[in-house]
Amino acid sequence: MSGENPLLKILFEGKQDTDYISRDGDVISEKLKSVLEKYTSHNLKFIPFKAVNRAGNEKTFFSVKFLTNENCIDLNKSDITLSRNRIRKINHLVLSEDCKSDFFKIDMYDYDIVISDKLKAIFETENIKGIEYIPIDENYKV
């Protein structure tokens, strides 16, 4: 996709500057894209687009697509509820020791992004905005 024009323009009205938006997909700023390219594996595809506010100011964002999901769950140590090979509930999650990814989606549950403590610290150092960090165990309790 390198060298191509952005795919489309959308209108944005946000009052706060952000590096991450999660609606019907994951949208990131150029700044967050640069951080991810520097510190994570190349398991991501970035699809550029321009957002235009009512004043006509443009800003480039990227839709993030994960090329694969990670099979990082230690099923023997985790307390999860599965239905039709999909995670429905997580009471306690333990990642396998061979999981080396810092930014990924979990195989069997591809809705939320998981990041390592190491990458969280990098995001904080780089002043990445718009992300709420929720421990996985808290996020999935019903």
PDB file of C-alpha atoms in Angstrom, residues 42-117:
ATOM      1  CA  HIS A  42       5.156  -6.958  11.614  1.00  0.00           C
ATOM      2  CA  ASN A  43       1.846  -8.761  12.167  1.00  0.00           C
ATOM      3  CA  LEU A  44      -0.064  -5.584  11.300  1.00  0.00           C
ATOM      4  CA  LYS A  45      -1.409  -3.957   8.172  1.00  0.00           C
ATOM      5  CA  PHE A  46      -2.038  -0.206   8.218  1.00  0.00           C
ATOM      6  CA  ILE A  47      -4.697   1.226   5.904  1.00  0.00           C
ATOM      7  CA  PRO A  48      -4.388   5.024   5.627  1.00  0.00           C
ATOM      8  CA  PHE A  49      -7.211   7.523   5.373  1.00  0.00           C
ATOM      9  CA  LYS A  50      -7.682  11.246   5.875  1.00  0.00           C
ATOM     10  CA  ALA A  51     -10.065  12.678   8.452  1.00  0.00           C
ATOM     11  CA  VAL A  52     -11.335  16.213   7.901  1.00  0.00           C
ATOM     12  CA  ASN A  53     -12.913  18.412  10.555  1.00  0.00           C
ATOM     13  CA  ARG A  54     -15.581  21.046   9.866  1.00  0.00           C
ATOM     14  CA  ALA A  55     -12.902  23.734   9.576  1.00  0.00           C
ATOM     15  CA  GLY A  56     -11.310  21.758   6.743  1.00  0.00           C
ATOM     16  CA  ASN A  57      -8.245  20.624   8.694  1.00  0.00           C
ATOM     17  CA  GLU A  58      -7.010  17.188   7.634  1.00  0.00           C
ATOM     18  CA  LYS A  59      -5.284  14.563   9.708  1.00  0.00           C
ATOM     19  CA  THR A  60      -4.038  11.157   8.569  1.00  0.00           C
ATOM     20  CA  PHE A  61      -5.162   8.098  10.520  1.00  0.00           C
ATOM     21  CA  PHE A  62      -4.712   4.386   9.912  1.00  0.00           C
ATOM     22  CA  SER A  63      -7.096   1.496  10.261  1.00  0.00           C
ATOM     23  CA  VAL A  64      -5.183  -1.376  11.880  1.00  0.00           C
ATOM     24  CA  LYS A  65      -5.712  -4.920  10.686  1.00  0.00           C
ATOM     25  CA  PHE A  66      -4.104  -7.863  12.445  1.00  0.00           C
ATOM     26  CA  LEU A  67      -2.817 -10.395   9.917  1.00  0.00           C
ATOM     27  CA  THR A  68      -3.047 -13.218  12.474  1.00  0.00           C
ATOM     28  CA  ASN A  69      -4.265 -13.750  16.015  1.00  0.00           C
ATOM     29  CA  GLU A  70      -1.960 -15.231  18.643  1.00  0.00           C
ATOM     30  CA  ASN A  71      -2.480 -18.583  20.320  1.00  0.00           C
ATOM     31  CA  CYS A  72      -0.939 -17.401  23.595  1.00  0.00           C
ATOM     32  CA  ILE A  73      -3.341 -18.762  26.208  1.00  0.00           C
ATOM     33  CA  ASP A  74      -2.128 -21.401  28.623  1.00  0.00           C
ATOM     34  CA  LEU A  75      -5.393 -23.365  28.697  1.00  0.00           C
ATOM     35  CA  ASN A  76      -4.234 -25.508  31.640  1.00  0.00           C
ATOM     36  CA  LYS A  77      -3.586 -22.527  33.933  1.00  0.00           C
ATOM     37  CA  SER A  78      -6.342 -20.183  32.718  1.00  0.00           C
ATOM     38  CA  ASP A  79      -9.954 -20.147  33.897  1.00  0.00           C
ATOM     39  CA  ILE A  80     -11.981 -19.375  30.780  1.00  0.00           C
ATOM     40  CA  THR A  81     -15.347 -20.392  29.358  1.00  0.00           C
ATOM     41  CA  LEU A  82     -15.332 -21.615  25.769  1.00  0.00           C
ATOM     42  CA  SER A  83     -18.295 -22.106  23.463  1.00  0.00           C
ATOM     43  CA  ARG A  84     -17.831 -23.323  19.882  1.00  0.00           C
ATOM     44  CA  ASN A  85     -14.075 -22.706  20.149  1.00  0.00           C
ATOM     45  CA  ARG A  86     -14.613 -19.040  21.076  1.00  0.00           C
ATOM     46  CA  ILE A  87     -13.869 -17.420  24.424  1.00  0.00           C
ATOM     47  CA  ARG A  88     -17.084 -16.312  26.112  1.00  0.00           C
ATOM     48  CA  LYS A  89     -15.782 -15.474  29.589  1.00  0.00           C
ATOM     49  CA  ILE A  90     -12.377 -14.990  31.204  1.00  0.00           C
ATOM     50  CA  ASN A  91     -12.108 -15.359  34.982  1.00  0.00           C
ATOM     51  CA  HIS A  92      -8.337 -15.689  35.025  1.00  0.00           C
ATOM     52  CA  LEU A  93      -6.017 -15.578  32.032  1.00  0.00           C
ATOM     53  CA  VAL A  94      -2.476 -16.905  31.928  1.00  0.00           C
ATOM     54  CA  LEU A  95      -0.414 -16.426  28.800  1.00  0.00           C
ATOM     55  CA  SER A  96       1.889 -19.221  27.711  1.00  0.00           C
ATOM     56  CA  GLU A  97       5.573 -18.736  28.397  1.00  0.00           C
ATOM     57  CA  ASP A  98       6.440 -18.943  24.704  1.00  0.00           C
ATOM     58  CA  CYS A  99       4.203 -15.971  23.866  1.00  0.00           C
ATOM     59  CA  LYS A 100       6.624 -13.308  22.660  1.00  0.00           C
ATOM     60  CA  SER A 101       4.190 -10.764  21.192  1.00  0.00           C
ATOM     61  CA  ASP A 102       3.748  -7.357  22.791  1.00  0.00           C
ATOM     62  CA  PHE A 103       0.681  -6.250  20.778  1.00  0.00           C
ATOM     63  CA  PHE A 104      -1.824  -8.830  19.574  1.00  0.00           C
ATOM     64  CA  LYS A 105      -5.332 -10.216  19.484  1.00  0.00           C
ATOM     65  CA  ILE A 106      -5.959 -13.532  21.199  1.00  0.00           C
ATOM     66  CA  ASP A 107      -6.868 -16.498  19.045  1.00  0.00           C
ATOM     67  CA  MET A 108     -10.455 -17.563  19.877  1.00  0.00           C
ATOM     68  CA  TYR A 109     -11.298 -14.009  20.999  1.00  0.00           C
ATOM     69  CA  ASP A 110     -10.447 -11.400  18.415  1.00  0.00           C
ATOM     70  CA  TYR A 111     -12.287  -8.336  19.703  1.00  0.00           C
ATOM     71  CA  ASP A 112      -9.840  -6.700  22.094  1.00  0.00           C
ATOM     72  CA  ILE A 113      -6.176  -5.924  21.730  1.00  0.00           C
ATOM     73  CA  VAL A 114      -3.742  -7.252  24.328  1.00  0.00           C
ATOM     74  CA  ILE A 115      -0.499  -5.417  25.057  1.00  0.00           C
ATOM     75  CA  SER A 116       2.418  -6.331  27.267  1.00  0.00           C
ATOM     76  CA  ASP A 117       3.487  -4.303  30.291  1.00  0.00           C
TER      77      ASP A 117
END
